[in-house]
PDB file of C-alpha atoms in Angstrom:
ATOM      1  CA  UNK A   1     -94.249  -9.017  39.688  1.00 74.00           C
ATOM      2  CA  UNK A   2     -97.951  -8.185  39.391  1.00 82.00           C
ATOM      3  CA  UNK A   3     -99.403  -5.468  41.600  1.00 90.00           C
ATOM      4  CA  UNK A   4    -102.492  -6.700  43.403  1.00 94.00           C
ATOM      5  CA  UNK A   5    -105.056  -4.624  45.253  1.00 96.00           C
ATOM      6  CA  UNK A   6    -107.959  -5.721  47.400  1.00 97.00           C
ATOM      7  CA  UNK A   7    -111.069  -3.909  48.553  1.00 97.00           C
ATOM      8  CA  UNK A   8    -112.047  -3.432  51.288  1.00 97.00           C
ATOM      9  CA  UNK A   9    -108.886  -3.629  53.356  1.00 96.00           C
ATOM     10  CA  UNK A  10    -110.942  -4.358  56.440  1.00 96.00           C
ATOM     11  CA  UNK A  11    -114.553  -4.538  57.536  1.00 97.00           C
ATOM     12  CA  UNK A  12    -116.671  -5.266  60.562  1.00 97.00           C
ATOM     13  CA  UNK A  13    -119.913  -7.031  59.704  1.00 96.00           C
ATOM     14  CA  UNK A  14    -122.972  -8.321  61.472  1.00 97.00           C
ATOM     15  CA  UNK A  15    -123.845 -11.978  61.700  1.00 97.00           C
ATOM     16  CA  UNK A  16    -126.046 -13.173  58.843  1.00 97.00           C
ATOM     17  CA  UNK A  17    -124.917 -10.565  56.327  1.00 97.00           C
ATOM     18  CA  UNK A  18    -122.664 -11.010  53.292  1.00 97.00           C
ATOM     19  CA  UNK A  19    -119.505  -9.246  52.171  1.00 98.00           C
ATOM     20  CA  UNK A  20    -117.972  -9.153  48.708  1.00 98.00           C
ATOM     21  CA  UNK A  21    -114.196  -8.736  48.452  1.00 98.00           C
ATOM     22  CA  UNK A  22    -112.647  -7.485  45.246  1.00 98.00           C
ATOM     23  CA  UNK A  23    -109.233  -8.388  43.856  1.00 97.00           C
ATOM     24  CA  UNK A  24    -107.719  -6.338  41.035  1.00 97.00           C
ATOM     25  CA  UNK A  25    -104.438  -7.120  39.264  1.00 95.00           C
ATOM     26  CA  UNK A  26    -102.504  -4.691  37.091  1.00 93.00           C
ATOM     27  CA  UNK A  27    -101.703  -7.319  34.456  1.00 89.00           C
ATOM     28  CA  UNK A  28    -103.306 -10.379  32.944  1.00 86.00           C
ATOM     29  CA  UNK A  29    -102.744 -13.516  34.985  1.00 85.00           C
ATOM     30  CA  UNK A  30    -103.554 -17.133  34.356  1.00 81.00           C
ATOM     31  CA  UNK A  31    -104.493 -18.213  37.836  1.00 84.00           C
ATOM     32  CA  UNK A  32    -106.177 -16.389  40.693  1.00 92.00           C
ATOM     33  CA  UNK A  33    -106.641 -17.921  44.097  1.00 94.00           C
ATOM     34  CA  UNK A  34    -108.516 -17.071  47.284  1.00 97.00           C
ATOM     35  CA  UNK A  35    -107.054 -17.957  50.681  1.00 96.00           C
ATOM     36  CA  UNK A  36    -108.206 -17.585  54.246  1.00 95.00           C
ATOM     37  CA  UNK A  37    -105.971 -17.097  57.263  1.00 93.00           C
ATOM     38  CA  UNK A  38    -107.775 -17.612  60.539  1.00 91.00           C
ATOM     39  CA  UNK A  39    -106.187 -16.202  63.683  1.00 86.00           C
ATOM     40  CA  UNK A  40    -102.989 -18.060  64.539  1.00 82.00           C
ATOM     41  CA  UNK A  41    -103.380 -20.415  61.613  1.00 87.00           C
ATOM     42  CA  UNK A  42    -101.781 -20.997  58.273  1.00 89.00           C
ATOM     43  CA  UNK A  43    -103.056 -19.847  54.905  1.00 92.00           C
ATOM     44  CA  UNK A  44    -105.748 -22.183  53.624  1.00 93.00           C
ATOM     45  CA  UNK A  45    -106.818 -22.251  49.998  1.00 94.00           C
ATOM     46  CA  UNK A  46    -110.546 -21.666  49.556  1.00 96.00           C
ATOM     47  CA  UNK A  47    -110.794 -21.931  45.791  1.00 95.00           C
ATOM     48  CA  UNK A  48    -109.154 -21.319  42.448  1.00 92.00           C
ATOM     49  CA  UNK A  49    -110.932 -18.659  40.415  1.00 91.00           C
ATOM     50  CA  UNK A  50    -111.112 -19.755  36.787  1.00 82.00           C
ATOM     51  CA  UNK A  51    -111.741 -17.222  34.066  1.00 82.00           C
ATOM     52  CA  UNK A  52    -114.851 -18.088  32.091  1.00 80.00           C
ATOM     53  CA  UNK A  53    -115.864 -21.050  34.203  1.00 81.00           C
ATOM     54  CA  UNK A  54    -116.893 -21.937  37.731  1.00 86.00           C
ATOM     55  CA  UNK A  55    -114.375 -21.752  40.526  1.00 91.00           C
ATOM     56  CA  UNK A  56    -112.740 -24.918  41.816  1.00 92.00           C
ATOM     57  CA  UNK A  57    -113.303 -25.307  45.559  1.00 95.00           C
ATOM     58  CA  UNK A  58    -111.129 -27.081  48.083  1.00 93.00           C
ATOM     59  CA  UNK A  59    -112.482 -29.636  50.485  1.00 92.00           C
ATOM     60  CA  UNK A  60    -114.495 -27.977  53.200  1.00 94.00           C
ATOM     61  CA  UNK A  61    -115.476 -24.946  51.134  1.00 96.00           C
ATOM     62  CA  UNK A  62    -118.670 -24.679  49.093  1.00 95.00           C
ATOM     63  CA  UNK A  63    -119.947 -22.333  46.442  1.00 95.00           C
ATOM     64  CA  UNK A  64    -123.063 -21.366  48.396  1.00 96.00           C
ATOM     65  CA  UNK A  65    -120.939 -20.027  51.229  1.00 97.00           C
ATOM     66  CA  UNK A  66    -118.102 -18.551  49.149  1.00 97.00           C
ATOM     67  CA  UNK A  67    -119.365 -17.644  45.677  1.00 96.00           C
ATOM     68  CA  UNK A  68    -116.581 -16.447  43.397  1.00 96.00           C
ATOM     69  CA  UNK A  69    -116.635 -14.545  40.150  1.00 93.00           C
ATOM     70  CA  UNK A  70    -113.849 -14.038  37.630  1.00 93.00           C
ATOM     71  CA  UNK A  71    -115.158 -12.067  34.681  1.00 91.00           C
ATOM     72  CA  UNK A  72    -111.745 -11.424  33.106  1.00 91.00           C
ATOM     73  CA  UNK A  73    -108.008 -12.041  33.476  1.00 89.00           C
ATOM     74  CA  UNK A  74    -107.404  -9.153  35.888  1.00 93.00           C
ATOM     75  CA  UNK A  75    -110.332  -9.207  38.336  1.00 94.00           C
ATOM     76  CA  UNK A  76    -112.082 -11.538  40.761  1.00 96.00           C
ATOM     77  CA  UNK A  77    -114.497 -11.303  43.661  1.00 96.00           C
ATOM     78  CA  UNK A  78    -115.078 -13.508  46.677  1.00 97.00           C
ATOM     79  CA  UNK A  79    -118.323 -13.249  48.636  1.00 98.00           C
ATOM     80  CA  UNK A  80    -118.535 -14.477  52.200  1.00 98.00           C
ATOM     81  CA  UNK A  81    -122.223 -15.295  52.636  1.00 97.00           C
ATOM     82  CA  UNK A  82    -124.433 -15.544  55.700  1.00 97.00           C
ATOM     83  CA  UNK A  83    -121.489 -14.707  57.928  1.00 97.00           C
ATOM     84  CA  UNK A  84    -120.885 -15.994  61.430  1.00 96.00           C
ATOM     85  CA  UNK A  85    -118.129 -15.066  63.903  1.00 95.00           C
ATOM     86  CA  UNK A  86    -116.204 -18.150  62.722  1.00 95.00           C
ATOM     87  CA  UNK A  87    -115.718 -16.391  59.378  1.00 96.00           C
ATOM     88  CA  UNK A  88    -113.586 -13.731  61.046  1.00 96.00           C
ATOM     89  CA  UNK A  89    -110.307 -14.072  59.166  1.00 96.00           C
ATOM     90  CA  UNK A  90    -107.937 -12.430  56.772  1.00 95.00           C
ATOM     91  CA  UNK A  91    -108.964 -13.164  53.191  1.00 97.00           C
ATOM     92  CA  UNK A  92    -106.199 -13.050  50.617  1.00 97.00           C
ATOM     93  CA  UNK A  93    -106.184 -13.033  46.866  1.00 96.00           C
ATOM     94  CA  UNK A  94    -103.143 -14.409  45.056  1.00 94.00           C
ATOM     95  CA  UNK A  95    -102.136 -14.720  41.420  1.00 92.00           C
ATOM     96  CA  UNK A  96     -99.852 -16.745  39.248  1.00 84.00           C
ATOM     97  CA  UNK A  97     -98.530 -14.758  36.332  1.00 74.00           C
ATOM     98  CA  UNK A  98     -98.630 -15.673  32.663  1.00 65.00           C
ATOM     99  CA  UNK A  99     -95.358 -17.444  31.919  1.00 61.00           C
ATOM    100  CA  UNK A 100     -94.521 -17.446  35.590  1.00 59.00           C
ATOM    101  CA  UNK A 101     -92.783 -20.309  37.288  1.00 62.00           C
ATOM    102  CA  UNK A 102     -94.582 -21.536  40.364  1.00 67.00           C
ATOM    103  CA  UNK A 103     -94.487 -18.393  42.452  1.00 79.00           C
ATOM    104  CA  UNK A 104     -97.746 -16.912  43.647  1.00 86.00           C
ATOM    105  CA  UNK A 105     -98.009 -13.266  44.563  1.00 90.00           C
ATOM    106  CA  UNK A 106    -100.422 -12.064  47.180  1.00 93.00           C
ATOM    107  CA  UNK A 107    -102.607  -9.054  47.650  1.00 95.00           C
ATOM    108  CA  UNK A 108    -102.585  -7.097  50.914  1.00 95.00           C
ATOM    109  CA  UNK A 109    -105.548  -9.001  52.328  1.00 96.00           C
ATOM    110  CA  UNK A 110    -108.968  -8.118  53.724  1.00 97.00           C
ATOM    111  CA  UNK A 111    -109.348  -8.333  57.486  1.00 96.00           C
ATOM    112  CA  UNK A 112    -112.916  -9.374  58.270  1.00 97.00           C
ATOM    113  CA  UNK A 113    -114.460  -9.282  61.725  1.00 96.00           C
ATOM    114  CA  UNK A 114    -117.941 -10.718  62.192  1.00 97.00           C
ATOM    115  CA  UNK A 115    -119.841  -9.729  65.316  1.00 96.00           C
TER     116      UNK A 115
ATOM    117  CA  UNK B   1    -103.202 -33.928  58.251  1.00 68.00           C
ATOM    118  CA  UNK B   2    -100.657 -31.151  58.101  1.00 79.00           C
ATOM    119  CA  UNK B   3     -98.416 -31.786  55.122  1.00 91.00           C
ATOM    120  CA  UNK B   4     -96.105 -28.836  55.767  1.00 95.00           C
ATOM    121  CA  UNK B   5     -94.926 -28.244  59.313  1.00 95.00           C
ATOM    122  CA  UNK B   6     -93.078 -25.405  60.907  1.00 96.00           C
ATOM    123  CA  UNK B   7     -92.528 -26.643  64.422  1.00 92.00           C
ATOM    124  CA  UNK B   8     -91.113 -23.440  65.856  1.00 95.00           C
ATOM    125  CA  UNK B   9     -93.825 -20.804  66.250  1.00 94.00           C
ATOM    126  CA  UNK B  10     -91.243 -18.170  67.122  1.00 96.00           C
ATOM    127  CA  UNK B  11     -87.531 -17.434  66.917  1.00 97.00           C
ATOM    128  CA  UNK B  12     -85.511 -14.604  68.385  1.00 97.00           C
ATOM    129  CA  UNK B  13     -81.994 -13.701  67.206  1.00 98.00           C
ATOM    130  CA  UNK B  14     -79.545 -10.888  67.638  1.00 97.00           C
ATOM    131  CA  UNK B  15     -78.899  -8.440  64.826  1.00 97.00           C
ATOM    132  CA  UNK B  16     -75.963  -9.538  62.693  1.00 97.00           C
ATOM    133  CA  UNK B  17     -76.290 -13.198  63.624  1.00 97.00           C
ATOM    134  CA  UNK B  18     -77.713 -16.012  61.521  1.00 98.00           C
ATOM    135  CA  UNK B  19     -81.425 -16.842  61.553  1.00 98.00           C
ATOM    136  CA  UNK B  20     -82.366 -20.407  60.681  1.00 98.00           C
ATOM    137  CA  UNK B  21     -86.002 -21.219  60.043  1.00 98.00           C
ATOM    138  CA  UNK B  22     -86.984 -24.835  59.582  1.00 98.00           C
ATOM    139  CA  UNK B  23     -89.725 -26.606  57.685  1.00 98.00           C
ATOM    140  CA  UNK B  24     -90.657 -30.266  57.320  1.00 97.00           C
ATOM    141  CA  UNK B  25     -93.005 -31.859  54.819  1.00 97.00           C
ATOM    142  CA  UNK B  26     -94.628 -35.245  54.527  1.00 95.00           C
ATOM    143  CA  UNK B  27     -95.786 -35.460  50.911  1.00 91.00           C
ATOM    144  CA  UNK B  28     -93.044 -36.902  48.710  1.00 91.00           C
ATOM    145  CA  UNK B  29     -94.897 -35.582  45.639  1.00 90.00           C
ATOM    146  CA  UNK B  30     -93.945 -32.014  46.512  1.00 92.00           C
ATOM    147  CA  UNK B  31     -91.224 -30.815  44.193  1.00 90.00           C
ATOM    148  CA  UNK B  32     -91.193 -27.051  44.587  1.00 91.00           C
ATOM    149  CA  UNK B  33     -90.782 -25.141  47.807  1.00 94.00           C
ATOM    150  CA  UNK B  34     -91.203 -21.485  48.613  1.00 94.00           C
ATOM    151  CA  UNK B  35     -90.658 -19.124  51.507  1.00 96.00           C
ATOM    152  CA  UNK B  36     -92.862 -16.125  52.105  1.00 96.00           C
ATOM    153  CA  UNK B  37     -92.436 -13.266  54.536  1.00 96.00           C
ATOM    154  CA  UNK B  38     -95.434 -11.527  56.079  1.00 94.00           C
ATOM    155  CA  UNK B  39     -95.551  -8.264  57.949  1.00 92.00           C
ATOM    156  CA  UNK B  40     -98.618  -7.379  60.036  1.00 86.00           C
ATOM    157  CA  UNK B  41    -101.498  -5.949  57.996  1.00 82.00           C
ATOM    158  CA  UNK B  42     -99.831  -6.936  54.713  1.00 88.00           C
ATOM    159  CA  UNK B  43    -100.105  -9.902  52.379  1.00 91.00           C
ATOM    160  CA  UNK B  44     -97.312 -12.484  52.211  1.00 93.00           C
ATOM    161  CA  UNK B  45     -94.335 -11.478  50.082  1.00 93.00           C
ATOM    162  CA  UNK B  46     -92.495 -14.071  48.042  1.00 92.00           C
ATOM    163  CA  UNK B  47     -88.929 -14.403  49.283  1.00 94.00           C
ATOM    164  CA  UNK B  48     -87.106 -17.341  47.735  1.00 95.00           C
ATOM    165  CA  UNK B  49     -87.850 -20.752  46.280  1.00 93.00           C
ATOM    166  CA  UNK B  50     -86.142 -24.013  45.438  1.00 94.00           C
ATOM    167  CA  UNK B  51     -86.874 -26.841  43.077  1.00 92.00           C
ATOM    168  CA  UNK B  52     -86.450 -30.423  44.198  1.00 92.00           C
ATOM    169  CA  UNK B  53     -83.684 -30.910  41.657  1.00 93.00           C
ATOM    170  CA  UNK B  54     -81.502 -28.596  43.729  1.00 95.00           C
ATOM    171  CA  UNK B  55     -80.296 -28.717  47.300  1.00 96.00           C
ATOM    172  CA  UNK B  56     -79.434 -25.057  47.707  1.00 97.00           C
ATOM    173  CA  UNK B  57     -80.574 -21.721  46.362  1.00 97.00           C
ATOM    174  CA  UNK B  58     -79.082 -18.405  47.356  1.00 97.00           C
ATOM    175  CA  UNK B  59     -80.317 -14.847  46.923  1.00 95.00           C
ATOM    176  CA  UNK B  60     -78.336 -12.206  48.729  1.00 97.00           C
ATOM    177  CA  UNK B  61     -78.670 -12.698  52.469  1.00 97.00           C
ATOM    178  CA  UNK B  62     -81.195 -15.505  52.017  1.00 98.00           C
ATOM    179  CA  UNK B  63     -80.317 -19.139  51.357  1.00 98.00           C
ATOM    180  CA  UNK B  64     -82.693 -22.060  51.250  1.00 98.00           C
ATOM    181  CA  UNK B  65     -81.427 -25.600  51.764  1.00 98.00           C
ATOM    182  CA  UNK B  66     -83.386 -28.690  50.784  1.00 98.00           C
ATOM    183  CA  UNK B  67     -82.774 -32.182  52.160  1.00 97.00           C
ATOM    184  CA  UNK B  68     -85.119 -34.427  50.199  1.00 95.00           C
ATOM    185  CA  UNK B  69     -84.227 -37.618  52.014  1.00 96.00           C
ATOM    186  CA  UNK B  70     -85.181 -35.998  55.297  1.00 97.00           C
ATOM    187  CA  UNK B  71     -88.096 -34.065  53.755  1.00 96.00           C
ATOM    188  CA  UNK B  72     -86.687 -30.967  55.370  1.00 97.00           C
ATOM    189  CA  UNK B  73     -85.859 -27.481  54.235  1.00 97.00           C
ATOM    190  CA  UNK B  74     -84.435 -24.492  55.981  1.00 98.00           C
ATOM    191  CA  UNK B  75     -84.109 -20.793  55.351  1.00 98.00           C
ATOM    192  CA  UNK B  76     -80.910 -19.081  56.455  1.00 98.00           C
ATOM    193  CA  UNK B  77     -80.732 -15.321  56.816  1.00 98.00           C
ATOM    194  CA  UNK B  78     -77.229 -13.915  57.199  1.00 97.00           C
ATOM    195  CA  UNK B  79     -76.714 -11.387  58.611  1.00 97.00           C
ATOM    196  CA  UNK B  80     -80.086 -10.868  60.265  1.00 98.00           C
ATOM    197  CA  UNK B  81     -81.441  -7.338  60.378  1.00 97.00           C
ATOM    198  CA  UNK B  82     -84.232  -5.810  62.489  1.00 96.00           C
ATOM    199  CA  UNK B  83     -86.244  -5.288  59.286  1.00 96.00           C
ATOM    200  CA  UNK B  84     -86.322  -9.059  58.844  1.00 97.00           C
ATOM    201  CA  UNK B  85     -88.656  -9.300  61.822  1.00 97.00           C
ATOM    202  CA  UNK B  86     -91.810 -10.852  60.368  1.00 96.00           C
ATOM    203  CA  UNK B  87     -93.699 -14.123  60.119  1.00 96.00           C
ATOM    204  CA  UNK B  88     -92.098 -16.552  57.676  1.00 97.00           C
ATOM    205  CA  UNK B  89     -94.215 -19.157  55.906  1.00 97.00           C
ATOM    206  CA  UNK B  90     -92.906 -22.241  54.215  1.00 97.00           C
ATOM    207  CA  UNK B  91     -94.997 -23.521  51.286  1.00 95.00           C
ATOM    208  CA  UNK B  92     -94.826 -26.514  48.972  1.00 94.00           C
ATOM    209  CA  UNK B  93     -96.490 -27.661  45.802  1.00 90.00           C
ATOM    210  CA  UNK B  94     -96.562 -30.595  43.470  1.00 85.00           C
ATOM    211  CA  UNK B  95     -95.055 -30.514  40.012  1.00 69.00           C
ATOM    212  CA  UNK B  96     -96.115 -28.267  37.172  1.00 60.00           C
ATOM    213  CA  UNK B  97     -98.214 -25.171  37.249  1.00 57.00           C
ATOM    214  CA  UNK B  98    -101.725 -24.742  38.604  1.00 60.00           C
ATOM    215  CA  UNK B  99    -101.136 -26.955  41.623  1.00 74.00           C
ATOM    216  CA  UNK B 100    -102.091 -25.416  44.926  1.00 83.00           C
ATOM    217  CA  UNK B 101     -99.611 -24.217  47.489  1.00 88.00           C
ATOM    218  CA  UNK B 102     -99.701 -25.911  50.874  1.00 91.00           C
ATOM    219  CA  UNK B 103     -98.512 -23.650  53.686  1.00 94.00           C
ATOM    220  CA  UNK B 104     -97.028 -24.234  57.082  1.00 95.00           C
ATOM    221  CA  UNK B 105     -98.305 -22.306  60.094  1.00 93.00           C
ATOM    222  CA  UNK B 106     -95.442 -19.867  60.062  1.00 95.00           C
ATOM    223  CA  UNK B 107     -92.567 -18.880  62.330  1.00 97.00           C
ATOM    224  CA  UNK B 108     -92.440 -15.437  63.844  1.00 96.00           C
ATOM    225  CA  UNK B 109     -88.886 -14.116  63.627  1.00 98.00           C
ATOM    226  CA  UNK B 110     -87.771 -11.292  65.874  1.00 98.00           C
ATOM    227  CA  UNK B 111     -84.375  -9.733  65.229  1.00 97.00           C
ATOM    228  CA  UNK B 112     -83.215  -7.691  68.185  1.00 96.00           C
ATOM    229  CA  UNK B 113     -80.973  -4.660  67.657  1.00 93.00           C
TER     230      UNK B 113
END
């Protein structure tokens, strides 16, 4: 399976600032996804990062708050903008491999705390 | 509306015994189901999956059972080991690729030595 890394692994940020999270995969993948896991909750899909086009956002998530880039088949970024304490979560990148069958593989996550 | 439900937030079993983790779903369009394991400070790790055309899939100590009429699946771990202690997430998706995964809230399994 693909090896996925995320940067940073954790961060503590001030209210009103923005943080960009990077996701790097060691092989080309068709689909890249960004999830959020709030404390005690399930994983919730934020958006699908499409290579060469705008990301597709799930209900409740908007591009102004969570801008996403995907410049190529191995890299994506998620920015959490104008942060508030409610944005404190684990943010996870996942991928679906070329020729893969339904399984998604996850990165180690970025633990974000907003003060 | 929670389409995938894991009603037991936690489960504790003795080493060597069977662990049974349960998952219910409401969307009859789901046709592929996955289990993930998550250790603290790590991302979820894919464990095992099952297609709706099957009712059982086995991989070593892990077996997933699917009961489509009841919209229920379960993960059996036999024998349970202390290293299996983790949070287990059930996930489901609709047919084909590129459909999103819908996750349950997870069950924290503790295997006691």
